[in-house]
PDB file of C-alpha atoms in Angstrom:
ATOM      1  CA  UNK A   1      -3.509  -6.258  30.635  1.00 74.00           C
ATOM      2  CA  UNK A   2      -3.051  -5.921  27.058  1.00 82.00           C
ATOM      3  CA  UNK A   3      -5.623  -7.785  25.370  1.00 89.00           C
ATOM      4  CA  UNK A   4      -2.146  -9.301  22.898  1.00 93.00           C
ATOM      5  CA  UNK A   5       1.109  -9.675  24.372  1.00 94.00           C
ATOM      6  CA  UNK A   6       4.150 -10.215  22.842  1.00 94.00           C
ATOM      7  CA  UNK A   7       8.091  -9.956  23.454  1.00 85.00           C
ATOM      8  CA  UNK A   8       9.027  -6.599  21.878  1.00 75.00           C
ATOM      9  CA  UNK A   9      12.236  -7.915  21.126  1.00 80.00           C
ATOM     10  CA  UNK A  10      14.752  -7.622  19.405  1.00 92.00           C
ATOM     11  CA  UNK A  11      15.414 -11.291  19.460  1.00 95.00           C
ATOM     12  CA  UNK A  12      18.265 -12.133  17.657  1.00 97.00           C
ATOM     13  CA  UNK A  13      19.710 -15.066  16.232  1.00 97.00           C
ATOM     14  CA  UNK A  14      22.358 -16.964  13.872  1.00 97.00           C
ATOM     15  CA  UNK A  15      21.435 -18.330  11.073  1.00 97.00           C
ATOM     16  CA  UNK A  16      20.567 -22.229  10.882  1.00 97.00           C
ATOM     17  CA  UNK A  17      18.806 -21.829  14.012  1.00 97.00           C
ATOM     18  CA  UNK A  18      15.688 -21.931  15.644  1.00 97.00           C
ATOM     19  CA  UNK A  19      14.022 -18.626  16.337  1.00 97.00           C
ATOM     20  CA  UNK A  20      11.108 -18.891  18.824  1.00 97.00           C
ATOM     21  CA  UNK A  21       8.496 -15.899  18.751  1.00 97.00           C
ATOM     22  CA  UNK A  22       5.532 -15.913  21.548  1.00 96.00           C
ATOM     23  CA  UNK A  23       2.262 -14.225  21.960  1.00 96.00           C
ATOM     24  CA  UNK A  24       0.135 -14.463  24.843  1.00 96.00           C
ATOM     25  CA  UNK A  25      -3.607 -13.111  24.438  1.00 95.00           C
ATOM     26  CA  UNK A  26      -6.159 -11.861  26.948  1.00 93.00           C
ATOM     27  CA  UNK A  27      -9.553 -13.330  25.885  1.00 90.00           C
ATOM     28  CA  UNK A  28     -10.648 -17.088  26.293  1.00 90.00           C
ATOM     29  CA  UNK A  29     -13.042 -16.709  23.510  1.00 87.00           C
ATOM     30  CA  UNK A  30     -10.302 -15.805  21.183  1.00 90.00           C
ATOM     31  CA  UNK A  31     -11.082 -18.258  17.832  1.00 87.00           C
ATOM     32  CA  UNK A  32      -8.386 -17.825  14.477  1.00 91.00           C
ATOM     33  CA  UNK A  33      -4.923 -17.050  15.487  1.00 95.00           C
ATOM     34  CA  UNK A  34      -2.684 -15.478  12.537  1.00 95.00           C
ATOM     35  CA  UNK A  35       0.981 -14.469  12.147  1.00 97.00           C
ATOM     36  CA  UNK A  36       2.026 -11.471   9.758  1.00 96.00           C
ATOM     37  CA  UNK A  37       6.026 -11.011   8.993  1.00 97.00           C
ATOM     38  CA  UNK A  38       6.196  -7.268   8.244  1.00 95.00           C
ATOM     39  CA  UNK A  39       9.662  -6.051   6.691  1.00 95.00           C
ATOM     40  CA  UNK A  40      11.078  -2.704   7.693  1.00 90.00           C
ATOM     41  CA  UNK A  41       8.858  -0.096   5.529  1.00 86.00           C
ATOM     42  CA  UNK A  42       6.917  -2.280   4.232  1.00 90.00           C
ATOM     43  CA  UNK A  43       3.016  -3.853   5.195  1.00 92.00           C
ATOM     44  CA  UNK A  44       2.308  -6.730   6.869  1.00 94.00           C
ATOM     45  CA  UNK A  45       2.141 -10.118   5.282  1.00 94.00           C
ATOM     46  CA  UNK A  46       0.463 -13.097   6.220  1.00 93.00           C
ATOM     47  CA  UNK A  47       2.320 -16.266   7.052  1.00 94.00           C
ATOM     48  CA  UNK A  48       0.263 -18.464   9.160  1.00 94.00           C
ATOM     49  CA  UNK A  49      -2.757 -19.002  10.543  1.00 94.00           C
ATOM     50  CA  UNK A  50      -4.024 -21.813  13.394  1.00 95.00           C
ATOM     51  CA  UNK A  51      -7.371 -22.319  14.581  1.00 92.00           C
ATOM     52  CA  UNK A  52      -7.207 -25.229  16.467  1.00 93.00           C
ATOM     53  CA  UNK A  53      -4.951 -26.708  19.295  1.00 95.00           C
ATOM     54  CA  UNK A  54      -1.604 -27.992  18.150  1.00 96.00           C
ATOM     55  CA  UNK A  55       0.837 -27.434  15.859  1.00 96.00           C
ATOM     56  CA  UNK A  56       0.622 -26.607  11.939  1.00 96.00           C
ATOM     57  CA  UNK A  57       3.664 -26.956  10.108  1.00 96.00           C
ATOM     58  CA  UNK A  58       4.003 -24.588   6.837  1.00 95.00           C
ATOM     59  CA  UNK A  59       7.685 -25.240   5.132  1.00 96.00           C
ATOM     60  CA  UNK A  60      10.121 -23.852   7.587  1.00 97.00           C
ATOM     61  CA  UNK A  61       7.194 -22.471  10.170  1.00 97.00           C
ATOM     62  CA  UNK A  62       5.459 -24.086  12.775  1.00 98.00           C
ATOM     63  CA  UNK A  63       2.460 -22.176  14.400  1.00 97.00           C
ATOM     64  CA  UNK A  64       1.652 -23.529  18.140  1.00 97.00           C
ATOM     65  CA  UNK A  65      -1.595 -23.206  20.064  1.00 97.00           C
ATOM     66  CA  UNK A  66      -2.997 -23.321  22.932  1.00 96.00           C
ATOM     67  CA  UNK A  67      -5.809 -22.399  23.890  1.00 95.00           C
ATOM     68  CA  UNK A  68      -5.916 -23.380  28.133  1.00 94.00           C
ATOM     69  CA  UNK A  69      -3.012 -21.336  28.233  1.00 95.00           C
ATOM     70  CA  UNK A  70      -3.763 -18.663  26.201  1.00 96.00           C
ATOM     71  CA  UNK A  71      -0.744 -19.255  24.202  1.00 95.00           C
ATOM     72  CA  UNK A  72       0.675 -18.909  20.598  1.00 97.00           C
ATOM     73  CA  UNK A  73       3.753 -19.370  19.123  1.00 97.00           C
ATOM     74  CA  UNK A  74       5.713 -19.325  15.968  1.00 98.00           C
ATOM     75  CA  UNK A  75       8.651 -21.333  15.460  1.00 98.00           C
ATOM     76  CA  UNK A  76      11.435 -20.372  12.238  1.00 98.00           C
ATOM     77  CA  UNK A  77      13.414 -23.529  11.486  1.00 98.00           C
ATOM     78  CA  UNK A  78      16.973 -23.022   9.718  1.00 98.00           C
ATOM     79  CA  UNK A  79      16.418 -19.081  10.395  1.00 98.00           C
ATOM     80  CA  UNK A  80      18.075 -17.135   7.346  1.00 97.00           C
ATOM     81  CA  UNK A  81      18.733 -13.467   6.889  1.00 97.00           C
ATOM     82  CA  UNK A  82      15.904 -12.660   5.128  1.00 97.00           C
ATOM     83  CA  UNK A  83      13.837 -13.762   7.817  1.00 98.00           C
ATOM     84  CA  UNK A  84      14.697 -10.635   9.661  1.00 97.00           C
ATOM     85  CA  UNK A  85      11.733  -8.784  10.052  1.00 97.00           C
ATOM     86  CA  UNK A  86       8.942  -8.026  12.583  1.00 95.00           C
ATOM     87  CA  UNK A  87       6.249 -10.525  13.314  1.00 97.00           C
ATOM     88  CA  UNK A  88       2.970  -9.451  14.522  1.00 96.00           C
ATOM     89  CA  UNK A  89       0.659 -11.915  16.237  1.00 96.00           C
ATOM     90  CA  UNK A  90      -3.200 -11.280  15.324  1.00 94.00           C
ATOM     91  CA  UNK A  91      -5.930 -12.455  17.306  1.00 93.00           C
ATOM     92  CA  UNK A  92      -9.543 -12.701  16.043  1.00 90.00           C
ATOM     93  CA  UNK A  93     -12.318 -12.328  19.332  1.00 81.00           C
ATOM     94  CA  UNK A  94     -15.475 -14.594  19.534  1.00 74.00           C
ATOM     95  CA  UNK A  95     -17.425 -11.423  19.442  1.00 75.00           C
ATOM     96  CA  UNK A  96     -14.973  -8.951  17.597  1.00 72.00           C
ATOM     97  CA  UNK A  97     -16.642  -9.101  14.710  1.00 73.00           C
ATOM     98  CA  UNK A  98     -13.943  -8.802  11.691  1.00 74.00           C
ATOM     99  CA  UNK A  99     -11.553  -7.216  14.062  1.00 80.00           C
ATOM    100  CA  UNK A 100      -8.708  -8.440  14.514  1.00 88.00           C
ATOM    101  CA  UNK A 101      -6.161  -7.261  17.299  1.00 90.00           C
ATOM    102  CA  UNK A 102      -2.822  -6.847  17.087  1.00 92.00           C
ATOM    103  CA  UNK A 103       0.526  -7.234  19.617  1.00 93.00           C
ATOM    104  CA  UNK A 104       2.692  -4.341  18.875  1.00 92.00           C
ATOM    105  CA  UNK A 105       5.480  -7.365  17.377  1.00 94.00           C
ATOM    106  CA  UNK A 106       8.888  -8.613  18.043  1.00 95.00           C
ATOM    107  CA  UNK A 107      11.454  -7.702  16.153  1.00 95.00           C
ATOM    108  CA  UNK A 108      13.727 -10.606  14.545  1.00 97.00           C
ATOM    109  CA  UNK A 109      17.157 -10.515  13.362  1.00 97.00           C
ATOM    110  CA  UNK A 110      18.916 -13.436  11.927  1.00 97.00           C
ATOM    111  CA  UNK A 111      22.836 -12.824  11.392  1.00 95.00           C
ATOM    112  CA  UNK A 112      24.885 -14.363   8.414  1.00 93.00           C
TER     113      UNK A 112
ATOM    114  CA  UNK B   1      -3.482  -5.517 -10.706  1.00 54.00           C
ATOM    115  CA  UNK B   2      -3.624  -8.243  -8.411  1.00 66.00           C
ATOM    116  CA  UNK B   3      -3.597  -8.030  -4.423  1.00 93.00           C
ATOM    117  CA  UNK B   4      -4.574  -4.576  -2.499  1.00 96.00           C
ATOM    118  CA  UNK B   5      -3.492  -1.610  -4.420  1.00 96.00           C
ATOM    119  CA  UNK B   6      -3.118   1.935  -2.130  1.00 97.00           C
ATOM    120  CA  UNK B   7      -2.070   5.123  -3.443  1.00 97.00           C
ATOM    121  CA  UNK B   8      -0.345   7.042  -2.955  1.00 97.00           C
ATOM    122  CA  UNK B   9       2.343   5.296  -1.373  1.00 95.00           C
ATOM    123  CA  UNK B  10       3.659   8.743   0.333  1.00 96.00           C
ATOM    124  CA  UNK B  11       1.666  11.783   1.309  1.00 96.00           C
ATOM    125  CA  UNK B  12       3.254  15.036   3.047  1.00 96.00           C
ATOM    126  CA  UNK B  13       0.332  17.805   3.473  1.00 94.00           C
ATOM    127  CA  UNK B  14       0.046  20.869   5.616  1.00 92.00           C
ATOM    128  CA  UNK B  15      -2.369  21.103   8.378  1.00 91.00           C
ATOM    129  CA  UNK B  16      -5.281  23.235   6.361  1.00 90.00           C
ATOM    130  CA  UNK B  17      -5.114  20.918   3.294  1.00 90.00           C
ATOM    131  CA  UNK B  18      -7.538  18.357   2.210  1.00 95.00           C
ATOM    132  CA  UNK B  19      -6.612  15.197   0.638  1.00 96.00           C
ATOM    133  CA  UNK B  20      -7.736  11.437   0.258  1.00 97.00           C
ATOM    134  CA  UNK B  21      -6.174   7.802   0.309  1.00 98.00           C
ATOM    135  CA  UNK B  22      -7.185   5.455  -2.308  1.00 98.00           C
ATOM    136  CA  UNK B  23      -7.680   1.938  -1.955  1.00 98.00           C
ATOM    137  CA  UNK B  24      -8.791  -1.078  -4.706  1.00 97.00           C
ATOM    138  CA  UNK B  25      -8.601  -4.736  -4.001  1.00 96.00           C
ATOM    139  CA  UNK B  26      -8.833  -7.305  -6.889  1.00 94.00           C
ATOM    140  CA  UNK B  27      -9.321 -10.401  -4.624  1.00 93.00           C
ATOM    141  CA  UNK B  28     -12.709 -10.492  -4.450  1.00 92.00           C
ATOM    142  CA  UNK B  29     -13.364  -9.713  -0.954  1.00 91.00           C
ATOM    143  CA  UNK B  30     -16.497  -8.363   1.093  1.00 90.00           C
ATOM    144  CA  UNK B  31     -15.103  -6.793   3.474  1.00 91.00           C
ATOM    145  CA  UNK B  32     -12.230  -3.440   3.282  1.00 94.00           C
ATOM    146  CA  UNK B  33     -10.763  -1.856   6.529  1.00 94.00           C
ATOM    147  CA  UNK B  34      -8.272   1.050   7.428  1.00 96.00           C
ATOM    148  CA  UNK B  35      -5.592   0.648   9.741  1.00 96.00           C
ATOM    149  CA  UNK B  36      -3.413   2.956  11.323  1.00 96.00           C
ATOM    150  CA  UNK B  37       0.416   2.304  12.231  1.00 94.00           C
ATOM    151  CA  UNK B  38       2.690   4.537  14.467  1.00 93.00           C
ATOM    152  CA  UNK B  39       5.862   3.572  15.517  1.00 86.00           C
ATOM    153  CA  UNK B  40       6.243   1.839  18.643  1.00 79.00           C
ATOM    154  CA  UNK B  41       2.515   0.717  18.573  1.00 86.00           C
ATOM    155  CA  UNK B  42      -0.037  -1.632  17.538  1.00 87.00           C
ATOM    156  CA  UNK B  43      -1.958  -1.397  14.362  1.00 91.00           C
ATOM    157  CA  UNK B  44      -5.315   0.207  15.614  1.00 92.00           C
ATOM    158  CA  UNK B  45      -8.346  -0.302  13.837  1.00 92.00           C
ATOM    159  CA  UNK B  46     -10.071   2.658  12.603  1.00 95.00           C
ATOM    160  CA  UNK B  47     -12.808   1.133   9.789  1.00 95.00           C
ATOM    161  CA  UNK B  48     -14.416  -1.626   8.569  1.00 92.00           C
ATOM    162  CA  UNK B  49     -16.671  -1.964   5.914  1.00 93.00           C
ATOM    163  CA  UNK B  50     -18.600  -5.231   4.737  1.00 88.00           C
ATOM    164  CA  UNK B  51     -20.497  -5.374   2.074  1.00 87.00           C
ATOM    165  CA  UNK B  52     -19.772  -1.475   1.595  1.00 88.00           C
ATOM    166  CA  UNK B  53     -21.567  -0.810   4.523  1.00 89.00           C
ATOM    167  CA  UNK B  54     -19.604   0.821   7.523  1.00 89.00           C
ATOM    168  CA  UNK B  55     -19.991  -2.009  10.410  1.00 87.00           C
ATOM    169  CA  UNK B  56     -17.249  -0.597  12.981  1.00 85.00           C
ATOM    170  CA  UNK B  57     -16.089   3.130  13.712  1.00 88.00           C
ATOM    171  CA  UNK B  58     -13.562   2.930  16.397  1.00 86.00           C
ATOM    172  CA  UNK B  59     -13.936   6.096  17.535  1.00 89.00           C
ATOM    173  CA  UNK B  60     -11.630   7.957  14.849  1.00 95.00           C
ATOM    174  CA  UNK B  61     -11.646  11.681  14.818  1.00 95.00           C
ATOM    175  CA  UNK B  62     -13.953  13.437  12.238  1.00 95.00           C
ATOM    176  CA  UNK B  63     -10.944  14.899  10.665  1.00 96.00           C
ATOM    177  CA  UNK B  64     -11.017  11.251   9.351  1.00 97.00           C
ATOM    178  CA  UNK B  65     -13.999  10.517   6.970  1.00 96.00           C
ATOM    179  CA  UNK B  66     -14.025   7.010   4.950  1.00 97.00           C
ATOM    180  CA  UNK B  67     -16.215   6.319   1.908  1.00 97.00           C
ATOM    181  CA  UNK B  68     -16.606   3.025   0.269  1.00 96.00           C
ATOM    182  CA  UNK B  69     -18.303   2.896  -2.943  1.00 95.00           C
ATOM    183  CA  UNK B  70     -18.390  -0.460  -3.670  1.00 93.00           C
ATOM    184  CA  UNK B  71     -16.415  -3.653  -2.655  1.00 90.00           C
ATOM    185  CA  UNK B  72     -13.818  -2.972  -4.398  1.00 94.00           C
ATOM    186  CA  UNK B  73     -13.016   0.400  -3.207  1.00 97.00           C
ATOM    187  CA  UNK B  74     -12.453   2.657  -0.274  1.00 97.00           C
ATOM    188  CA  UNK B  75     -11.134   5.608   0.434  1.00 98.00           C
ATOM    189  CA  UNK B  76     -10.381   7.791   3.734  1.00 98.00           C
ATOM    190  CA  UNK B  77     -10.528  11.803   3.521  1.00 98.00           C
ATOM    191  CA  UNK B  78      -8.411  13.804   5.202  1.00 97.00           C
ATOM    192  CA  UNK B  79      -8.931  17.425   6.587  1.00 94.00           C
ATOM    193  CA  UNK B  80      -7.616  19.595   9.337  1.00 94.00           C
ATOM    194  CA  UNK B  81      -4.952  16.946  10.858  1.00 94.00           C
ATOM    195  CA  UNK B  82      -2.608  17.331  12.998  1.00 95.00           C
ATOM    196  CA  UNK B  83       1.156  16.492  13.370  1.00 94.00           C
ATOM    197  CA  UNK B  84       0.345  13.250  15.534  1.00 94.00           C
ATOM    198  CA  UNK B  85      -1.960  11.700  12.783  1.00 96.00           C
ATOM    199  CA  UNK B  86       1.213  11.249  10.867  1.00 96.00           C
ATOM    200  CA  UNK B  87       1.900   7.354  10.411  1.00 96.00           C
ATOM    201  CA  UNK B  88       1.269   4.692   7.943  1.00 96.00           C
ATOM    202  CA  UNK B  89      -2.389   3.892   7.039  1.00 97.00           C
ATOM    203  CA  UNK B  90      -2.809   0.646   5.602  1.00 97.00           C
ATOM    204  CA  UNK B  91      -5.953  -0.948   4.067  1.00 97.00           C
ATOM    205  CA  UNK B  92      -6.859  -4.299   4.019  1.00 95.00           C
ATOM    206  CA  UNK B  93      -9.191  -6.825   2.680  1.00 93.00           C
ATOM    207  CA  UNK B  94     -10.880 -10.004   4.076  1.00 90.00           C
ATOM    208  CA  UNK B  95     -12.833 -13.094   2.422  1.00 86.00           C
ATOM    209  CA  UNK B  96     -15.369 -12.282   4.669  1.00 73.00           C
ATOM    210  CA  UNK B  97     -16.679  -9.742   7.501  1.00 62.00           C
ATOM    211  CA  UNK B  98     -15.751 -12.376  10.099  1.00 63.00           C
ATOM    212  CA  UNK B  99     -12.210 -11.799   9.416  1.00 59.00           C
ATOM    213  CA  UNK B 100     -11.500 -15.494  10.210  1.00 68.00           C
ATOM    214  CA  UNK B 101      -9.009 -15.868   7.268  1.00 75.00           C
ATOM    215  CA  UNK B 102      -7.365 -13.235   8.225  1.00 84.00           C
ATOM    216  CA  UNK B 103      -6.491 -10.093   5.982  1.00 90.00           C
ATOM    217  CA  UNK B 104      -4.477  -9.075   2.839  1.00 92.00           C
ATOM    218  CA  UNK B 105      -3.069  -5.762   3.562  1.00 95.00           C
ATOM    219  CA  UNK B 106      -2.007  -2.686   0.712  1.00 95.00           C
ATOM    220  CA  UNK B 107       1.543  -1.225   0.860  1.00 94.00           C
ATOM    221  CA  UNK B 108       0.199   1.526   2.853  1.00 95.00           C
ATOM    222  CA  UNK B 109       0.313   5.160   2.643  1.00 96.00           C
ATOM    223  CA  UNK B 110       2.745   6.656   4.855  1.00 96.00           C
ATOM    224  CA  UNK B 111       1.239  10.565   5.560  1.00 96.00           C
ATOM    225  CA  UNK B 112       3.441  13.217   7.196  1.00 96.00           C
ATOM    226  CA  UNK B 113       1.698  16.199   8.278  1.00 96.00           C
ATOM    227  CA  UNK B 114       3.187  19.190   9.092  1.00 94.00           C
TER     228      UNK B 114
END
């Protein structure tokens, strides 16, 4: 089992909608939860983090968690083209350290 | 300069040759790491350095050889790679050596070796 999972993708989508993105993650003791949007050639920026159960609402983002289920999501309201990108999921380990680990990222394209 | 700065921002060398990556933050961080990118795969970890102390080695190759100097800098010397190290190697910076506000990342370095 990879120890973060998420849809390679591509997801695709029009624009004005909702795009959904979901990461599972292998390790209960997982603590800080982060989203990176990484444009084509480019490095990976961060866009969210969530530490705690819930929801946390950043503009047009919402970052979902939980933790029973081992579950994180990110949620692009009113999706626009230059959302297209691919968004890694990050998870920091109880007893990683500084590591963080990585899903290999989905893909998102939002068409005009 | 503000942010992660790497140079250079492309690299092609042959498989004898010897060169280095550069890396500077200007956030005030304690704690630098190198990443590596292929296609089709995660980032893997390769380095991490707090305080400019090496804390994690995840078992890189010795044709890989980091050196941080300070806080503010780190490098990673190259010698005798191959065609698969080819990828982007990215450097990043953390708050902390917890990582728990996650990282700022460089533009990367994207090396070709053949």
């Amino acid at each position: 089992q990879k120890e973060v999972e998420q849809n390679s993708g591509p997801l695709s989508v029009p624009e004005g909608a909702i795009a959904s993105l979901n990461c599972t993650y292998s390790d209960r003791g997982s603590q800080s939860f982060f989203w990176y949007r990484q444009y084509s050639g480019k490095s990976p920026e961060l866009i969210m983090s969530i530490y705690s159960n819930g929801d946390k609402e950043d503009g047009r983002f919402t970052a979902q968690l939980n933790k029973a289920s081992q579950y994180v999501s990110l949620l692009i309201r009113d999706s626009q083209p230059s959302d297209s990108a691919t968004y890694l999921c990050a998870v920091k380990r109880e007893t990683s350290g500084s590591r963080l680990t990585f899903g290999e990222g989905t893909q998102l394209t939002v068409n005009p | 300069e503000t942010g992660v700065t790497q140079t250079p921002r492309h690299l092609v060398m042959g498989m004898t040759n010897k060169k280095s990556l550069k890396c500077e933050q200007h956030l005030g961080h304690n704690a630098m790491y190198w990443y590596k990118q292929s296609a089709k795969k995660p980032l893997e970890l390769m380095f991490v350095y707090n305080f400019k102390e090496q804390t994690e080695n995840n078992s890189v190759p010795s044709r890989f050889s980091p050196e941080c100097p300070n806080s503010s800098h780190l490098f990673l010397h190259l010698h005798t790679l191959q065609p698969e190290d080819s990828a982007l190697y990215l450097c990043a910076s953390s708050r902390d050596g917890q990582g728990g506000y996650g990282y700022t990342f460089g533009s990367g370095t994207r090396l070709t070796v053949v």
